[in-house]
Short mmCIF file of C-alpha atoms in Angstrom, two decimals:
data_model
loop_
_atom_site.label_atom_id
_atom_site.label_comp_id
_atom_site.label_asym_id
_atom_site.label_seq_id
_atom_site.Cartn_x
_atom_site.Cartn_y
_atom_site.Cartn_z
CA MET A 147 -4.38 58.72 37.73
CA THR A 148 -5.77 55.30 36.94
CA GLN A 149 -5.13 52.34 39.21
CA PRO A 150 -4.24 49.55 36.75
CA ASN A 151 -2.97 47.33 39.55
CA GLU A 152 -6.59 46.58 40.47
CA GLN A 153 -7.18 45.08 37.00
CA LEU A 154 -4.34 42.54 37.10
CA THR A 155 -4.88 38.93 38.07
CA ASP A 156 -2.09 36.89 39.67
CA ARG A 157 -1.43 35.20 36.34
CA GLN A 158 -1.15 38.55 34.56
CA LYS A 159 1.23 39.84 37.23
CA LYS A 160 3.48 36.80 36.84
CA ARG A 161 3.51 37.22 33.07
CA LEU A 162 4.34 40.91 33.39
CA VAL A 163 7.22 40.20 35.78
CA LEU A 164 8.51 37.52 33.39
CA MET A 165 8.49 39.94 30.46
CA ILE A 166 10.26 42.61 32.53
CA CYS A 167 12.96 40.13 33.49
CA ILE A 168 13.49 38.88 29.94
CA ILE A 169 13.91 42.34 28.42
CA LEU A 170 15.98 43.50 31.40
CA THR A 171 18.33 40.57 30.82
CA PHE A 172 19.17 41.86 27.33
CA THR A 173 19.90 45.35 28.66
CA VAL A 174 22.12 44.27 31.55
CA MET A 175 23.99 41.72 29.44
CA ASN A 176 24.69 44.50 26.96
CA GLY A 177 26.73 46.24 29.64
CA THR A 178 28.58 43.30 31.16
CA MET A 179 29.32 41.62 27.83
CA PHE A 180 31.28 44.64 26.69
CA ASN A 181 32.90 44.97 30.08
CA VAL A 182 34.95 41.79 29.57
CA ALA A 183 35.70 42.90 25.99
CA ILE A 184 37.23 46.21 27.13
CA PRO A 185 40.82 44.88 26.91
CA ASP A 186 40.14 43.68 23.35
CA ILE A 187 38.54 47.00 22.34
CA ALA A 188 41.49 48.89 23.81
CA GLU A 189 43.88 46.67 21.84
CA ASP A 190 41.94 47.01 18.57
CA PHE A 191 41.85 50.82 18.73
CA ASN A 192 45.17 51.30 20.63
CA LEU A 193 43.53 53.02 23.61
CA MET A 194 44.62 53.78 27.17
CA PRO A 195 42.34 52.64 30.06
CA SER A 196 41.17 56.24 30.58
CA GLN A 197 40.13 56.39 26.92
CA VAL A 198 38.48 53.01 26.54
CA THR A 199 36.45 53.70 29.68
CA TRP A 200 34.19 55.87 27.50
CA VAL A 201 32.71 52.68 26.05
CA MET A 202 31.13 52.29 29.47
CA THR A 203 31.17 55.89 30.67
CA GLY A 204 29.46 57.40 27.62
CA TYR A 205 26.84 54.66 27.68
CA ILE A 206 26.20 55.06 31.40
CA LEU A 207 26.08 58.88 31.20
CA VAL A 208 23.26 58.84 28.65
CA PHE A 209 21.67 55.98 30.60
CA ALA A 210 21.74 58.09 33.77
CA VAL A 211 20.02 61.13 32.28
CA GLY A 212 17.63 58.92 30.33
CA ALA A 213 16.67 57.01 33.47
CA LEU A 214 15.37 60.17 35.14
CA MET A 215 13.86 61.49 31.93
CA TYR A 216 11.88 58.29 31.37
CA GLY A 217 10.88 58.27 35.03
CA LYS A 218 9.33 61.69 34.51
CA LEU A 219 7.78 60.64 31.19
CA ALA A 220 6.24 57.62 32.93
CA ASP A 221 4.21 60.03 35.07
CA ILE A 222 2.74 61.44 31.84
CA PHE A 223 2.81 58.83 29.05
CA PRO A 224 1.80 55.14 29.08
CA ILE A 225 4.65 52.82 30.07
CA LYS A 226 3.77 50.54 27.16
CA ARG A 227 4.54 53.32 24.66
CA LEU A 228 7.81 54.30 26.32
CA LEU A 229 9.14 50.74 26.42
CA THR A 230 8.30 50.14 22.76
CA PHE A 231 10.25 53.23 21.73
CA GLY A 232 13.14 52.29 24.00
CA ILE A 233 13.58 48.75 22.75
CA ILE A 234 13.51 49.88 19.11
CA MET A 235 16.24 52.47 19.75
CA PHE A 236 18.24 49.96 21.77
CA ALA A 237 18.25 47.48 18.88
CA PHE A 238 18.94 50.19 16.28
CA GLY A 239 22.05 51.30 18.16
CA ALA A 240 23.20 47.69 18.30
CA LEU A 241 22.77 47.39 14.53
CA ILE A 242 25.09 50.37 14.05
CA GLY A 243 27.59 48.93 16.53
CA LEU A 244 27.70 45.62 14.68
CA PHE A 245 29.35 47.37 11.72
CA SER A 246 31.56 49.81 13.66
CA GLN A 247 35.05 50.14 12.22
CA ASN A 248 36.48 52.90 14.40
CA TYR A 249 36.20 54.06 18.00
CA ALA A 250 34.04 57.12 17.24
CA PHE A 251 31.54 54.95 15.36
CA LEU A 252 31.44 52.54 18.30
CA LEU A 253 30.73 55.37 20.77
CA VAL A 254 27.87 56.68 18.61
CA ALA A 255 26.35 53.19 18.54
CA ARG A 256 26.63 52.86 22.32
CA ILE A 257 25.02 56.26 22.91
CA ILE A 258 22.06 55.42 20.65
CA GLN A 259 21.72 52.14 22.52
CA ALA A 260 21.73 54.02 25.81
CA VAL A 261 19.00 56.42 24.64
CA GLY A 262 16.70 53.45 24.15
CA GLY A 263 18.05 51.08 26.76
CA ALA A 264 17.56 53.61 29.57
CA THR A 265 13.81 52.99 29.39
CA ILE A 266 14.14 49.40 30.56
CA PRO A 267 15.82 49.58 34.01
CA ALA A 268 14.09 52.90 34.70
CA LEU A 269 10.63 51.46 34.12
CA ALA A 270 11.48 48.04 35.56
CA PHE A 271 11.40 49.60 39.03
CA ILE A 272 8.36 51.81 38.31
CA ILE A 273 6.16 48.97 37.00
CA PRO A 274 6.04 47.02 40.30
CA ALA A 275 5.35 50.19 42.29
CA ARG A 276 2.49 51.15 39.96
CA PHE A 277 0.89 47.84 38.96
CA MET A 278 1.80 45.54 41.88
CA PRO A 279 2.18 47.70 45.02
CA LYS A 280 1.37 44.90 47.48
CA GLU A 281 4.06 42.61 46.02
CA ARG A 282 6.59 45.32 45.20
CA GLY A 283 9.23 44.14 47.69
CA ARG A 284 9.21 40.65 46.23
CA VAL A 285 9.20 41.95 42.65
CA PHE A 286 12.05 44.35 43.40
CA GLY A 287 13.99 41.33 44.63
CA THR A 288 13.19 39.42 41.44
CA VAL A 289 14.21 42.39 39.29
CA SER A 290 17.46 42.82 41.24
CA ALA A 291 18.16 39.09 40.99
CA THR A 292 17.62 39.30 37.24
CA VAL A 293 20.12 42.14 37.04
CA ALA A 294 22.64 40.02 38.96
CA PHE A 295 21.92 36.91 36.85
CA ALA A 296 22.26 38.84 33.60
CA SER A 297 25.44 40.50 34.81
CA GLY A 298 26.85 37.00 35.35
CA LEU A 299 25.58 35.62 32.07
CA GLY A 300 27.02 38.64 30.25
CA PRO A 301 30.70 37.95 30.99
CA ILE A 302 30.38 34.30 29.95
CA THR A 303 28.52 35.24 26.78
CA GLY A 304 30.95 38.06 26.08
CA GLY A 305 33.88 35.72 26.66
CA ILE A 306 32.55 33.01 24.37
CA VAL A 307 31.42 35.31 21.54
CA GLY A 308 34.27 37.82 21.85
CA GLY A 309 36.91 35.14 22.35
CA THR A 310 35.67 32.85 19.55
CA PHE A 311 34.63 35.44 16.97
CA ASP A 312 34.88 39.21 17.48
CA TRP A 313 33.54 41.58 20.14
CA ARG A 314 31.36 43.32 17.50
CA TYR A 315 29.19 40.20 17.29
CA LEU A 316 28.02 40.92 20.84
CA PHE A 317 25.66 43.50 19.38
CA ILE A 318 23.61 40.74 17.73
CA LEU A 319 22.10 39.70 21.07
CA SER A 320 20.83 43.24 21.66
CA ILE A 321 19.22 43.29 18.21
CA ILE A 322 17.21 40.18 19.14
CA SER A 323 15.40 42.15 21.88
CA VAL A 324 12.93 43.63 19.35
CA ALA A 325 11.32 40.20 19.03
CA PHE A 326 9.87 40.58 22.53
CA ILE A 327 8.04 43.86 21.88
CA PRO A 328 4.66 42.22 21.04
CA PHE A 329 4.74 40.03 24.15
CA LEU A 330 5.71 42.96 26.38
CA ARG A 331 2.94 45.16 24.98
CA ASN A 332 0.37 42.45 25.66
CA SER A 333 1.53 42.15 29.27
CA ILE A 334 1.47 45.83 30.27
CA PRO A 335 -1.93 47.35 31.18
CA ASP A 336 -3.25 50.23 29.09
CA GLU A 337 -2.97 53.71 30.56
CA GLU A 338 -4.17 57.16 29.62
CA VAL A 339 -1.93 60.12 28.89
CA ARG A 340 -1.80 62.36 31.96
CA PRO A 341 -1.13 66.10 32.07
CA GLY A 342 2.43 67.23 32.69
CA THR A 343 5.53 68.75 31.15
CA VAL A 344 9.07 67.48 30.59
CA ASP A 345 12.08 69.70 31.28
CA ILE A 346 14.25 68.85 28.25
CA PRO A 347 16.60 71.86 28.64
CA GLY A 348 17.23 70.81 32.24
CA ALA A 349 18.09 67.28 31.13
CA VAL A 350 20.52 68.60 28.51
CA LEU A 351 22.22 70.88 31.05
CA ILE A 352 22.68 67.98 33.49
CA ALA A 353 24.13 65.80 30.72
CA VAL A 354 26.54 68.55 29.63
CA SER A 355 27.57 69.20 33.23
CA VAL A 356 28.33 65.56 34.00
CA ALA A 357 30.08 65.09 30.64
CA GLY A 358 32.34 68.03 31.50
CA LEU A 359 33.17 66.46 34.85
CA LEU A 360 33.97 63.12 33.20
CA PHE A 361 36.23 64.80 30.62
CA PHE A 362 38.08 66.51 33.46
CA ILE A 363 38.51 63.20 35.31
CA THR A 364 39.62 61.12 32.32
CA MET A 365 41.68 63.71 30.41
CA PHE A 366 42.50 66.29 33.10
CA SER A 367 40.84 68.87 30.87
CA VAL A 368 40.46 72.31 32.46
CA ILE A 369 37.85 73.09 29.81
CA GLY A 370 35.86 70.09 31.03
CA LEU A 371 35.92 71.48 34.57
CA ILE A 372 34.76 74.90 33.35
CA VAL A 373 31.92 73.25 31.39
CA PHE A 374 30.94 71.28 34.49
CA PHE A 375 30.60 74.31 36.77
CA GLY A 376 29.14 76.54 34.04
CA ALA A 377 26.40 74.09 33.05
CA LEU A 378 25.66 73.36 36.70
CA PHE A 379 25.24 77.06 37.48
CA ILE A 380 22.96 77.61 34.48
CA PHE A 381 20.97 74.53 35.51
CA TYR A 382 20.51 75.95 39.01
CA LEU A 383 19.17 79.22 37.57
CA HIS A 384 16.95 77.28 35.16
CA ILE A 385 15.23 75.02 37.71
CA ARG A 386 14.41 78.00 39.94
CA ARG A 387 12.16 79.33 37.16
CA HIS A 388 10.82 76.13 35.58
CA PRO A 389 7.36 74.98 36.80
CA ALA A 390 8.30 71.27 36.50
CA PRO A 391 12.12 71.07 36.71
CA PHE A 392 14.14 68.04 35.66
CA ILE A 393 15.20 67.57 39.29
CA ASP A 394 12.47 68.12 41.88
CA LEU A 395 14.03 70.33 44.56
CA ASP A 396 11.08 69.81 46.91
CA MET A 397 11.72 66.08 46.90
CA LEU A 398 15.38 66.65 47.72
CA LYS A 399 14.34 68.57 50.84
CA ASN A 400 13.24 65.26 52.37
CA LYS A 401 16.46 64.27 54.15
CA TYR A 402 15.52 60.59 54.28
CA TYR A 403 14.84 60.42 50.56
CA THR A 404 18.09 62.27 49.81
CA THR A 405 20.04 60.01 52.16
CA ALA A 406 18.62 56.86 50.55
CA VAL A 407 19.50 58.12 47.06
CA LEU A 408 23.04 59.14 48.06
CA THR A 409 23.54 55.80 49.84
CA SER A 410 22.52 54.00 46.67
CA PHE A 411 24.88 56.27 44.70
CA LEU A 412 27.83 55.19 46.84
CA GLY A 413 26.75 51.54 46.79
CA THR A 414 26.52 51.53 43.01
CA SER A 415 29.96 53.14 42.70
CA VAL A 416 31.33 50.26 44.76
CA MET A 417 29.84 47.67 42.43
CA PHE A 418 30.64 49.44 39.14
CA GLY A 419 34.20 50.00 40.36
CA MET A 420 34.68 46.30 41.00
CA ILE A 421 33.11 45.25 37.69
CA PHE A 422 35.24 47.76 35.74
CA ILE A 423 38.59 47.04 37.42
CA VAL A 424 38.46 43.22 37.52
CA PRO A 425 38.74 42.58 33.73
CA ILE A 426 41.68 44.98 33.35
CA MET A 427 43.35 43.60 36.48
CA ALA A 428 42.76 40.00 35.34
CA ARG A 429 44.44 40.69 31.99
CA ALA A 430 47.38 42.58 33.54
CA VAL A 431 48.07 40.36 36.58
CA TYR A 432 46.88 36.91 35.46
CA ASP A 433 47.07 37.29 31.66
CA LEU A 434 43.56 35.84 31.33
CA ASN A 435 41.79 35.83 27.97
CA THR A 436 38.25 37.18 27.44
CA LEU A 437 36.53 33.88 28.22
CA GLU A 438 38.61 33.33 31.36
CA ILE A 439 37.74 36.84 32.58
CA GLY A 440 34.07 35.96 32.17
CA LEU A 441 34.56 32.76 34.16
CA LEU A 442 36.28 34.76 36.92
CA LEU A 443 33.20 36.96 37.33
CA PHE A 444 30.60 34.25 36.74
CA PRO A 445 30.43 32.64 40.24
CA GLY A 446 29.91 36.02 41.89
CA ALA A 447 27.15 37.00 39.51
CA MET A 448 25.38 33.67 39.91
CA GLY A 449 25.64 33.92 43.69
CA ALA A 450 24.21 37.43 43.48
CA ALA A 451 21.30 36.14 41.40
CA ILE A 452 20.43 33.53 44.03
CA VAL A 453 20.81 35.93 46.94
CA GLY A 454 18.93 38.65 45.06
CA GLN A 455 15.91 36.40 44.52
CA ARG A 456 15.71 35.72 48.24
CA GLY A 457 16.60 39.33 49.03
CA GLY A 458 13.15 40.52 47.97
CA ARG A 459 11.56 38.20 50.53
CA PHE A 460 14.05 39.38 53.17
CA VAL A 461 13.05 42.98 52.47
CA GLU A 462 9.36 42.14 52.85
CA SER A 463 9.84 40.13 56.06
CA ARG A 464 12.69 42.00 57.79
CA GLY A 465 12.48 45.49 56.30
CA SER A 466 14.79 47.56 54.12
CA TYR A 467 17.12 48.77 56.89
CA PRO A 468 18.77 45.52 58.04
CA VAL A 469 19.02 44.15 54.49
CA LEU A 470 20.75 47.30 53.26
CA GLN A 471 23.16 47.32 56.20
CA THR A 472 24.00 43.64 55.66
CA ALA A 473 24.64 44.33 51.98
CA PHE A 474 27.19 47.02 52.76
CA ILE A 475 28.97 44.78 55.26
CA LEU A 476 29.35 42.19 52.47
CA ALA A 477 30.63 44.88 50.09
CA ILE A 478 33.21 46.08 52.64
CA ALA A 479 34.43 42.54 53.34
CA GLY A 480 34.49 41.45 49.70
CA SER A 481 36.46 44.43 48.38
CA PHE A 482 38.94 44.15 51.28
CA LEU A 483 39.49 40.46 50.51
CA ILE A 484 40.05 41.18 46.83
CA SER A 485 42.54 43.90 47.78
CA ALA A 486 44.43 41.49 50.03
CA PHE A 487 44.55 38.48 47.72
CA ILE A 488 45.23 39.89 44.25
CA GLY A 489 47.96 37.68 42.84
CA VAL A 490 46.86 34.40 44.42
CA SER A 491 45.03 31.66 42.53
CA PRO A 492 42.22 33.00 40.28
CA TYR A 493 39.90 30.41 41.87
CA PHE A 494 40.39 31.95 45.30
CA LEU A 495 40.04 35.45 43.88
CA ALA A 496 36.71 34.41 42.29
CA ALA A 497 35.50 33.48 45.80
CA CYS A 498 36.48 36.94 47.07
CA ILE A 499 34.64 38.55 44.16
CA LEU A 500 31.60 36.43 45.07
CA VAL A 501 31.47 37.99 48.56
CA GLN A 502 31.31 41.52 47.11
CA TYR A 503 29.06 40.65 44.18
CA VAL A 504 26.19 39.32 46.32
CA ALA A 505 25.87 42.76 47.93
CA PHE A 506 24.69 44.34 44.67
CA PRO A 507 21.09 43.02 44.38
CA LEU A 508 20.53 43.52 48.12
CA ILE A 509 21.54 47.18 47.87
CA GLN A 510 19.29 47.67 44.84
CA SER A 511 16.17 45.93 46.14
CA SER A 512 16.31 47.32 49.68
CA THR A 513 16.95 50.90 48.52
CA ALA A 514 14.21 50.75 45.88
CA ASN A 515 11.72 49.42 48.42
CA LEU A 516 12.74 52.07 50.96
CA LEU A 517 12.23 54.82 48.39
CA THR A 518 8.68 53.68 47.61
CA GLU A 519 7.91 54.17 51.31
CA LEU A 520 9.25 57.73 51.13
CA ILE A 521 7.79 58.87 47.78
CA PRO A 522 4.17 60.04 47.34
CA ASP A 523 2.25 57.86 44.86
CA GLU A 524 1.86 60.70 42.36
CA LYS A 525 5.64 61.16 42.23
CA THR A 526 6.67 57.52 41.89
CA GLY A 527 8.05 58.02 38.37
CA ILE A 528 10.25 61.02 39.14
CA GLY A 529 11.27 59.59 42.53
CA ILE A 530 12.45 56.27 41.12
CA GLY A 531 13.85 58.17 38.14
CA MET A 532 16.10 60.18 40.47
CA PHE A 533 17.19 56.91 42.05
CA ASN A 534 18.16 55.54 38.63
CA LEU A 535 19.83 58.81 37.60
CA MET A 536 22.10 58.77 40.64
CA ASN A 537 22.88 55.05 40.25
CA PHE A 538 23.94 55.31 36.63
CA MET A 539 25.72 58.61 37.17
CA SER A 540 27.61 56.87 39.94
CA GLY A 541 28.62 54.16 37.49
CA ALA A 542 29.83 56.71 34.95
CA ILE A 543 31.81 58.76 37.47
CA SER A 544 33.36 55.77 39.24
CA SER A 545 34.35 54.15 35.92
CA ALA A 546 35.95 57.41 34.79
CA ILE A 547 37.85 57.84 38.07
CA PHE A 548 39.12 54.27 38.13
CA GLY A 549 39.96 54.42 34.44
CA ALA A 550 42.13 57.49 35.07
CA LEU A 551 43.82 55.88 38.07
CA LEU A 552 44.54 52.72 36.09
CA ASP A 553 46.79 54.80 33.82
CA LEU A 554 49.22 55.19 36.73
CA GLU A 555 52.45 53.20 36.76
CA ASN A 556 55.06 52.31 39.40
CA VAL A 557 52.79 52.75 42.41
CA ASP A 558 54.78 52.40 45.65
CA LEU A 559 52.02 53.28 48.15
CA GLN A 560 50.62 50.22 49.96
CA LEU A 561 47.21 50.80 51.59
CA ASN A 562 46.48 47.16 52.39
CA PRO A 563 49.20 45.58 54.59
CA PHE A 564 48.27 42.15 53.20
CA ALA A 565 48.97 43.08 49.56
CA ARG A 566 51.35 40.49 48.17
CA SER A 567 53.84 42.52 46.08
CA SER A 568 54.51 45.96 44.63
CA GLU A 569 53.35 44.73 41.20
CA VAL A 570 49.76 44.61 42.45
CA PHE A 571 49.78 47.69 44.72
CA LEU A 572 47.79 49.76 42.20
CA TYR A 573 44.92 47.26 42.00
CA SER A 574 45.09 46.49 45.73
CA ASN A 575 44.86 50.20 46.59
CA LEU A 576 41.86 50.68 44.30
CA PHE A 577 39.95 47.90 46.04
CA MET A 578 40.89 49.33 49.42
CA ALA A 579 39.39 52.62 48.27
CA ILE A 580 36.24 50.72 47.26
CA SER A 581 36.08 49.07 50.69
CA LEU A 582 36.42 52.44 52.44
CA THR A 583 33.70 53.91 50.21
CA ALA A 584 31.32 51.12 51.23
CA LEU A 585 32.20 51.72 54.89
CA GLY A 586 31.48 55.42 54.49
CA ALA A 587 28.12 54.69 52.84
CA LEU A 588 27.12 52.35 55.68
CA ALA A 589 28.06 54.92 58.33
CA PHE A 590 26.28 57.73 56.47
CA PHE A 591 23.06 55.75 56.10
CA THR A 592 23.03 54.47 59.68
CA LEU A 593 23.64 57.90 61.21
CA ARG A 594 21.03 59.66 59.08
CA PHE A 595 18.31 57.05 59.62
CA ARG A 596 18.94 56.29 63.28
CA LYS A 597 16.15 58.61 64.48
CA ARG A 598 13.56 57.68 61.84
CA PRO A 599 10.82 55.36 63.20
CA LEU A 600 10.77 51.97 61.52
CA PRO A 601 7.82 51.53 59.11
CA GLN A 602 4.99 49.45 60.51
#
């Protein structure tokens, strides 16, 4: 394998990071813009929360499988080629979505977008590890801060465009991303094609399995559960015979790698749960419009962007362990505060959301940096790909679960003693569940890593 990082000057590295951040902004905004528009989409197509969740869930499911697939492809094909293909597909899906007139058409557009868009976050974490290994901690922080910044810009943009015009016009911003292809191609070093194979049947089986699970969660479909277990069993038989399986079982035998990936899975479920529930809760409890929902999320996302930028430096100077543990403490506190104060002033609730939101980039950057310490150089693509697969799968599963729970009515159970009234028990209980999930992730990580020597 070539070592393109030796060919890059400091100026070229800065330009490459800038291009990554610009194109990543379009991808992340694409998710959070539509998040605040979910109530409007549900109203337009007369959908229940468990049904409209597929706008996010279907997108994230394809994103999850694509993230690992592109991670594997990055070990074989030049990153420049993969990103070009991805951005074109991302924009093409957006073009279809712009003219969607029914829910099925919208889902097709989102899936095509996900097929292309999955290249961007997947490769955004591989590029620093491959081309800038000495600065990877700092670049991971910058990438994570960009994700947080874009996730904050998305709700505001979605609120303005969706509230002033129509949510379909949000697709226009994704179409614009093709304009940056020439600049991105000029910034990425050339690479040669390397030998290797891609397990496409394995990827399809994983996608079918997870889709079955999500159908079971959202629609209580027994057929979905049968599909989940059936596809999973066939996948297990398949990877035992395949020379280069979609999921590397040898890598999963490393308990520290597996622990880091599962910790990130739980951490991502905490963040996706919050981002999915807040718009629906804000419409139901506070009767906020699309723009106001964006403003509710904006301070948290901006705070996360600032903390995420510094988080990369914290990871480099203090190490991944303490940063990751601090991030989960913030997630626990933030979700508990939201649970306790739903129903009070939206301004105060925005401050509670801020506490949880700032945990997101710290979890991402510290986990990504920790994984690069655990993964052999020749398996960087598949190792980071597994990390992305689990993160996005976490988002799909958590969104589906919370979407199904949001269909419930007349909830009398009160998990948080500080919840203000029975009208908000459902939302309060969901955020208590998020807080407990973050607590479990922190305990799991700390116990599993307590005997591992700290990296020098």
